[in-house]
Amino acid sequence: MIQFDNLSQEAPYLVFKDKYNQSLKANQKAIEATCISSYSSKKKEVNGRYVNLKFVNGRKFIFFSNYKSPKSQEFTQHNQITASLYWSKTNTQIRMKAYIEQTSSEFNKNYFAQRDKKKNALAISSHQSSPITSYEALQKNYELSLIESNLTECPEYWGGYSFTPYYFEFWVGHESRLNKRETYELNNGKWIHGFLQA
């Protein structure tokens, strides 16, 4: 699930919350799964991966990651991303274009201290996306972390990312393929509302 705090009352955020509530009511699984696409200026390629969207605070959407991971390096190289969610129970897709930045150290520490300790052990022990000799080696590192690490102390290389959208597209599919595509684009501080052809 996604936690909403002090949600912006601007139109696209209210539409997002309404679509979320509909899908939650329909028992959508993995409702927080969000595909984040980023650009590597060094490799000149686009990469996408799913993350767990944890919070929407005001205008900011927040997930967590290892700050030394490839995606974190790409966020540093190019601070614009796209984020996509698909909720099959309501046949709804939400696409956002956004600017991304790290959350504060204080925010990270507070959240980490409240997390499940087994999840913290994995965050401490795993050098995300780095090569390793075997899955068994990963398991061993994790088990050692469970025993030896301070599981409430947030490591410097782990924390949150918040992205602030400047574009939303809400897509609702229909069997006739007469799909509804509704957009909001930020222009000089105002959200411009529109529709796209199916």
mmCIF file of C-alpha atoms in Angstrom:
data_model
loop_
_atom_site.group_PDB
_atom_site.id
_atom_site.type_symbol
_atom_site.label_atom_id
_atom_site.label_comp_id
_atom_site.label_asym_id
_atom_site.label_seq_id
_atom_site.Cartn_x
_atom_site.Cartn_y
_atom_site.Cartn_z
ATOM 1 C CA MET A 1 0.000 0.000 0.000
ATOM 2 C CA ILE A 2 0.943 3.650 -0.450
ATOM 3 C CA GLN A 3 0.768 6.085 2.460
ATOM 4 C CA PHE A 4 -0.622 9.552 1.681
ATOM 5 C CA ASP A 5 0.401 12.501 3.879
ATOM 6 C CA ASN A 6 -0.734 16.109 3.372
ATOM 7 C CA LEU A 7 -1.656 15.291 -0.220
ATOM 8 C CA SER A 8 -1.656 18.259 -2.585
ATOM 9 C CA GLN A 9 -5.200 19.335 -3.428
ATOM 10 C CA GLU A 10 -4.217 20.110 -7.007
ATOM 11 C CA ALA A 11 -6.281 18.281 -9.614
ATOM 12 C CA PRO A 12 -3.844 15.575 -10.820
ATOM 13 C CA TYR A 13 -3.030 14.497 -7.271
ATOM 14 C CA LEU A 14 -6.716 14.142 -6.438
ATOM 15 C CA VAL A 15 -7.256 12.105 -9.608
ATOM 16 C CA PHE A 16 -4.290 9.886 -8.660
ATOM 17 C CA LYS A 17 -5.764 9.299 -5.188
ATOM 18 C CA ASP A 18 -9.201 8.526 -6.643
ATOM 19 C CA LYS A 19 -7.761 5.987 -9.113
ATOM 20 C CA TYR A 20 -5.705 4.474 -6.290
ATOM 21 C CA ASN A 21 -8.765 4.134 -4.045
ATOM 22 C CA GLN A 22 -10.747 2.448 -6.825
ATOM 23 C CA SER A 23 -7.965 -0.077 -7.434
ATOM 24 C CA LEU A 24 -7.419 -0.667 -3.713
ATOM 25 C CA LYS A 25 -11.134 -1.365 -3.291
ATOM 26 C CA ALA A 26 -10.883 -3.821 -6.196
ATOM 27 C CA ASN A 27 -8.122 -5.701 -4.295
ATOM 28 C CA GLN A 28 -5.317 -4.808 -6.675
ATOM 29 C CA LYS A 29 -2.169 -6.789 -5.843
ATOM 30 C CA ALA A 30 1.218 -5.031 -5.673
ATOM 31 C CA ILE A 31 -0.564 -1.700 -5.921
ATOM 32 C CA GLU A 32 2.635 0.133 -4.943
ATOM 33 C CA ALA A 33 4.717 -1.360 -7.809
ATOM 34 C CA THR A 34 6.044 1.510 -9.925
ATOM 35 C CA CYS A 35 8.280 1.321 -12.984
ATOM 36 C CA ILE A 36 10.949 4.029 -12.822
ATOM 37 C CA SER A 37 12.783 4.787 -16.073
ATOM 38 C CA SER A 38 16.017 6.766 -15.981
ATOM 39 C CA TYR A 39 18.710 7.838 -18.428
ATOM 40 C CA SER A 40 22.420 7.057 -18.236
ATOM 41 C CA SER A 41 24.298 9.917 -19.870
ATOM 42 C CA LYS A 42 27.515 7.874 -19.665
ATOM 43 C CA LYS A 43 26.151 4.812 -21.470
ATOM 44 C CA LYS A 44 23.549 6.790 -23.436
ATOM 45 C CA GLU A 45 20.823 4.299 -22.656
ATOM 46 C CA VAL A 46 17.510 4.202 -20.837
ATOM 47 C CA ASN A 47 16.908 1.747 -17.986
ATOM 48 C CA GLY A 48 13.682 0.783 -16.262
ATOM 49 C CA ARG A 49 12.986 -1.138 -13.085
ATOM 50 C CA TYR A 50 10.166 -1.611 -10.587
ATOM 51 C CA VAL A 51 10.318 -0.086 -7.121
ATOM 52 C CA ASN A 52 7.865 -0.009 -4.229
ATOM 53 C CA LEU A 53 6.269 3.411 -3.991
ATOM 54 C CA LYS A 54 5.921 4.032 -0.246
ATOM 55 C CA PHE A 55 4.636 7.575 0.267
ATOM 56 C CA VAL A 56 2.994 10.514 -1.415
ATOM 57 C CA ASN A 57 3.867 13.533 0.730
ATOM 58 C CA GLY A 58 2.348 16.752 -0.548
ATOM 59 C CA ARG A 59 3.474 16.801 -4.189
ATOM 60 C CA LYS A 60 6.311 14.306 -3.749
ATOM 61 C CA PHE A 61 6.245 10.569 -4.504
ATOM 62 C CA ILE A 62 8.781 8.628 -2.413
ATOM 63 C CA PHE A 63 10.567 5.272 -2.697
ATOM 64 C CA PHE A 64 13.811 3.926 -1.215
ATOM 65 C CA SER A 65 17.029 2.573 -2.697
ATOM 66 C CA ASN A 66 20.742 1.984 -2.295
ATOM 67 C CA TYR A 67 22.440 5.294 -3.134
ATOM 68 C CA LYS A 68 25.346 3.438 -4.804
ATOM 69 C CA SER A 69 23.131 1.475 -7.186
ATOM 70 C CA PRO A 70 23.203 2.051 -10.967
ATOM 71 C CA LYS A 71 19.825 3.781 -10.902
ATOM 72 C CA SER A 72 21.043 6.190 -8.220
ATOM 73 C CA GLN A 73 24.028 7.072 -10.387
ATOM 74 C CA GLU A 74 21.668 7.689 -13.300
ATOM 75 C CA PHE A 75 19.481 9.968 -11.172
ATOM 76 C CA THR A 76 22.616 12.001 -10.398
ATOM 77 C CA GLN A 77 23.599 12.182 -14.064
ATOM 78 C CA HIS A 78 20.109 13.122 -15.254
ATOM 79 C CA ASN A 79 17.477 14.199 -12.732
ATOM 80 C CA GLN A 80 14.435 13.630 -14.951
ATOM 81 C CA ILE A 81 12.581 10.309 -14.875
ATOM 82 C CA THR A 82 9.318 8.725 -15.885
ATOM 83 C CA ALA A 83 7.207 6.701 -13.455
ATOM 84 C CA SER A 84 4.473 4.286 -14.548
ATOM 85 C CA LEU A 85 1.906 2.257 -12.631
ATOM 86 C CA TYR A 86 -0.580 -0.261 -14.022
ATOM 87 C CA TRP A 87 -3.535 -1.521 -12.015
ATOM 88 C CA SER A 88 -5.114 -4.467 -13.827
ATOM 89 C CA LYS A 89 -8.196 -4.690 -11.600
ATOM 90 C CA THR A 90 -9.430 -1.351 -12.942
ATOM 91 C CA ASN A 91 -7.477 -1.417 -16.239
ATOM 92 C CA THR A 92 -5.800 1.851 -15.277
ATOM 93 C CA GLN A 93 -2.347 3.098 -16.214
ATOM 94 C CA ILE A 94 -0.776 6.206 -14.717
ATOM 95 C CA ARG A 95 2.285 7.757 -16.304
ATOM 96 C CA MET A 96 4.278 10.641 -14.833
ATOM 97 C CA LYS A 97 7.250 12.727 -15.927
ATOM 98 C CA ALA A 98 9.144 14.140 -12.966
ATOM 99 C CA TYR A 99 12.251 15.616 -11.400
ATOM 100 C CA ILE A 100 13.941 13.408 -8.805
ATOM 101 C CA GLU A 101 16.113 14.106 -5.747
ATOM 102 C CA GLN A 102 17.269 12.396 -2.557
ATOM 103 C CA THR A 103 15.217 12.727 0.611
ATOM 104 C CA SER A 104 16.825 14.207 3.715
ATOM 105 C CA SER A 105 19.111 12.209 6.000
ATOM 106 C CA GLU A 106 16.714 12.831 8.896
ATOM 107 C CA PHE A 107 13.777 11.443 6.914
ATOM 108 C CA ASN A 108 15.810 8.363 5.965
ATOM 109 C CA LYS A 109 16.924 7.698 9.544
ATOM 110 C CA ASN A 110 13.405 8.020 10.945
ATOM 111 C CA TYR A 111 11.952 5.667 8.354
ATOM 112 C CA PHE A 112 14.763 3.114 8.661
ATOM 113 C CA ALA A 113 14.362 2.934 12.446
ATOM 114 C CA GLN A 114 10.688 1.980 12.008
ATOM 115 C CA ARG A 115 11.215 -0.640 9.300
ATOM 116 C CA ASP A 116 11.136 -4.400 9.668
ATOM 117 C CA LYS A 117 14.583 -5.473 10.891
ATOM 118 C CA LYS A 118 14.889 -8.239 8.291
ATOM 119 C CA LYS A 119 14.435 -5.680 5.531
ATOM 120 C CA ASN A 120 17.057 -3.487 7.173
ATOM 121 C CA ALA A 121 19.492 -6.403 7.291
ATOM 122 C CA LEU A 122 19.137 -6.815 3.542
ATOM 123 C CA ALA A 123 19.604 -3.081 2.938
ATOM 124 C CA ILE A 124 22.819 -3.168 4.998
ATOM 125 C CA SER A 125 24.269 -6.377 3.557
ATOM 126 C CA SER A 126 23.478 -6.059 -0.147
ATOM 127 C CA HIS A 127 25.512 -3.896 -2.529
ATOM 128 C CA GLN A 128 22.536 -3.545 -4.826
ATOM 129 C CA SER A 129 23.094 -4.642 -8.455
ATOM 130 C CA SER A 130 26.807 -5.399 -7.881
ATOM 131 C CA PRO A 131 28.054 -8.813 -9.114
ATOM 132 C CA ILE A 132 28.349 -11.650 -6.569
ATOM 133 C CA THR A 133 29.673 -15.204 -6.881
ATOM 134 C CA SER A 134 26.390 -16.944 -6.056
ATOM 135 C CA TYR A 135 22.954 -16.591 -4.499
ATOM 136 C CA GLU A 136 24.294 -18.559 -1.522
ATOM 137 C CA ALA A 137 26.924 -15.850 -0.959
ATOM 138 C CA LEU A 138 24.165 -13.246 -0.894
ATOM 139 C CA GLN A 139 22.261 -15.312 1.668
ATOM 140 C CA LYS A 140 25.385 -15.651 3.835
ATOM 141 C CA ASN A 141 25.967 -11.880 3.821
ATOM 142 C CA TYR A 142 22.342 -11.363 4.804
ATOM 143 C CA GLU A 143 22.504 -13.869 7.669
ATOM 144 C CA LEU A 144 25.700 -12.277 9.021
ATOM 145 C CA SER A 145 24.046 -8.876 8.870
ATOM 146 C CA LEU A 146 21.114 -10.164 10.919
ATOM 147 C CA ILE A 147 23.527 -11.185 13.680
ATOM 148 C CA GLU A 148 26.258 -8.554 13.585
ATOM 149 C CA SER A 149 24.676 -5.292 12.378
ATOM 150 C CA ASN A 150 22.864 -2.507 14.193
ATOM 151 C CA LEU A 151 19.553 -2.974 12.415
ATOM 152 C CA THR A 152 18.082 0.378 13.443
ATOM 153 C CA GLU A 153 20.998 2.550 12.268
ATOM 154 C CA CYS A 154 20.487 3.728 8.700
ATOM 155 C CA PRO A 155 23.626 3.352 6.538
ATOM 156 C CA GLU A 156 24.736 6.432 4.605
ATOM 157 C CA TYR A 157 24.423 4.570 1.310
ATOM 158 C CA TRP A 158 20.696 3.866 1.754
ATOM 159 C CA GLY A 159 17.767 6.253 1.662
ATOM 160 C CA GLY A 160 14.822 7.708 -0.131
ATOM 161 C CA TYR A 161 14.184 9.379 -3.437
ATOM 162 C CA SER A 162 11.350 11.792 -4.005
ATOM 163 C CA PHE A 163 10.098 12.714 -7.435
ATOM 164 C CA THR A 164 7.885 15.679 -8.218
ATOM 165 C CA PRO A 165 5.815 15.300 -11.399
ATOM 166 C CA TYR A 166 5.325 18.011 -13.987
ATOM 167 C CA TYR A 167 3.194 15.776 -16.217
ATOM 168 C CA PHE A 168 0.497 13.154 -15.545
ATOM 169 C CA GLU A 169 -1.352 10.888 -17.946
ATOM 170 C CA PHE A 170 -4.276 8.824 -16.674
ATOM 171 C CA TRP A 171 -5.176 6.005 -19.077
ATOM 172 C CA VAL A 172 -8.302 3.901 -18.595
ATOM 173 C CA GLY A 173 -8.719 1.019 -21.029
ATOM 174 C CA HIS A 174 -11.948 -0.181 -22.606
ATOM 175 C CA GLU A 175 -12.750 -3.375 -24.524
ATOM 176 C CA SER A 176 -13.631 -1.299 -27.592
ATOM 177 C CA ARG A 177 -10.124 0.233 -27.387
ATOM 178 C CA LEU A 178 -11.821 3.616 -27.122
ATOM 179 C CA ASN A 179 -9.463 4.276 -24.246
ATOM 180 C CA LYS A 180 -9.732 7.386 -22.109
ATOM 181 C CA ARG A 181 -6.446 9.316 -21.873
ATOM 182 C CA GLU A 182 -6.537 12.339 -19.597
ATOM 183 C CA THR A 183 -3.493 14.588 -19.099
ATOM 184 C CA TYR A 184 -2.272 17.297 -16.745
ATOM 185 C CA GLU A 185 0.831 19.311 -17.622
ATOM 186 C CA LEU A 186 2.434 21.952 -15.411
ATOM 187 C CA ASN A 187 2.919 25.238 -17.263
ATOM 188 C CA ASN A 188 4.082 28.393 -15.450
ATOM 189 C CA GLY A 189 2.802 27.048 -12.144
ATOM 190 C CA LYS A 190 -0.613 26.016 -13.477
ATOM 191 C CA TRP A 191 -1.885 22.567 -14.402
ATOM 192 C CA ILE A 192 -3.187 22.441 -17.971
ATOM 193 C CA HIS A 193 -5.865 19.784 -18.379
ATOM 194 C CA GLY A 194 -6.326 17.921 -21.655
ATOM 195 C CA PHE A 195 -7.162 14.676 -23.428
ATOM 196 C CA LEU A 196 -5.320 12.491 -25.952
ATOM 197 C CA GLN A 197 -6.769 10.379 -28.722
ATOM 198 C CA ALA A 198 -6.889 6.648 -28.030
#
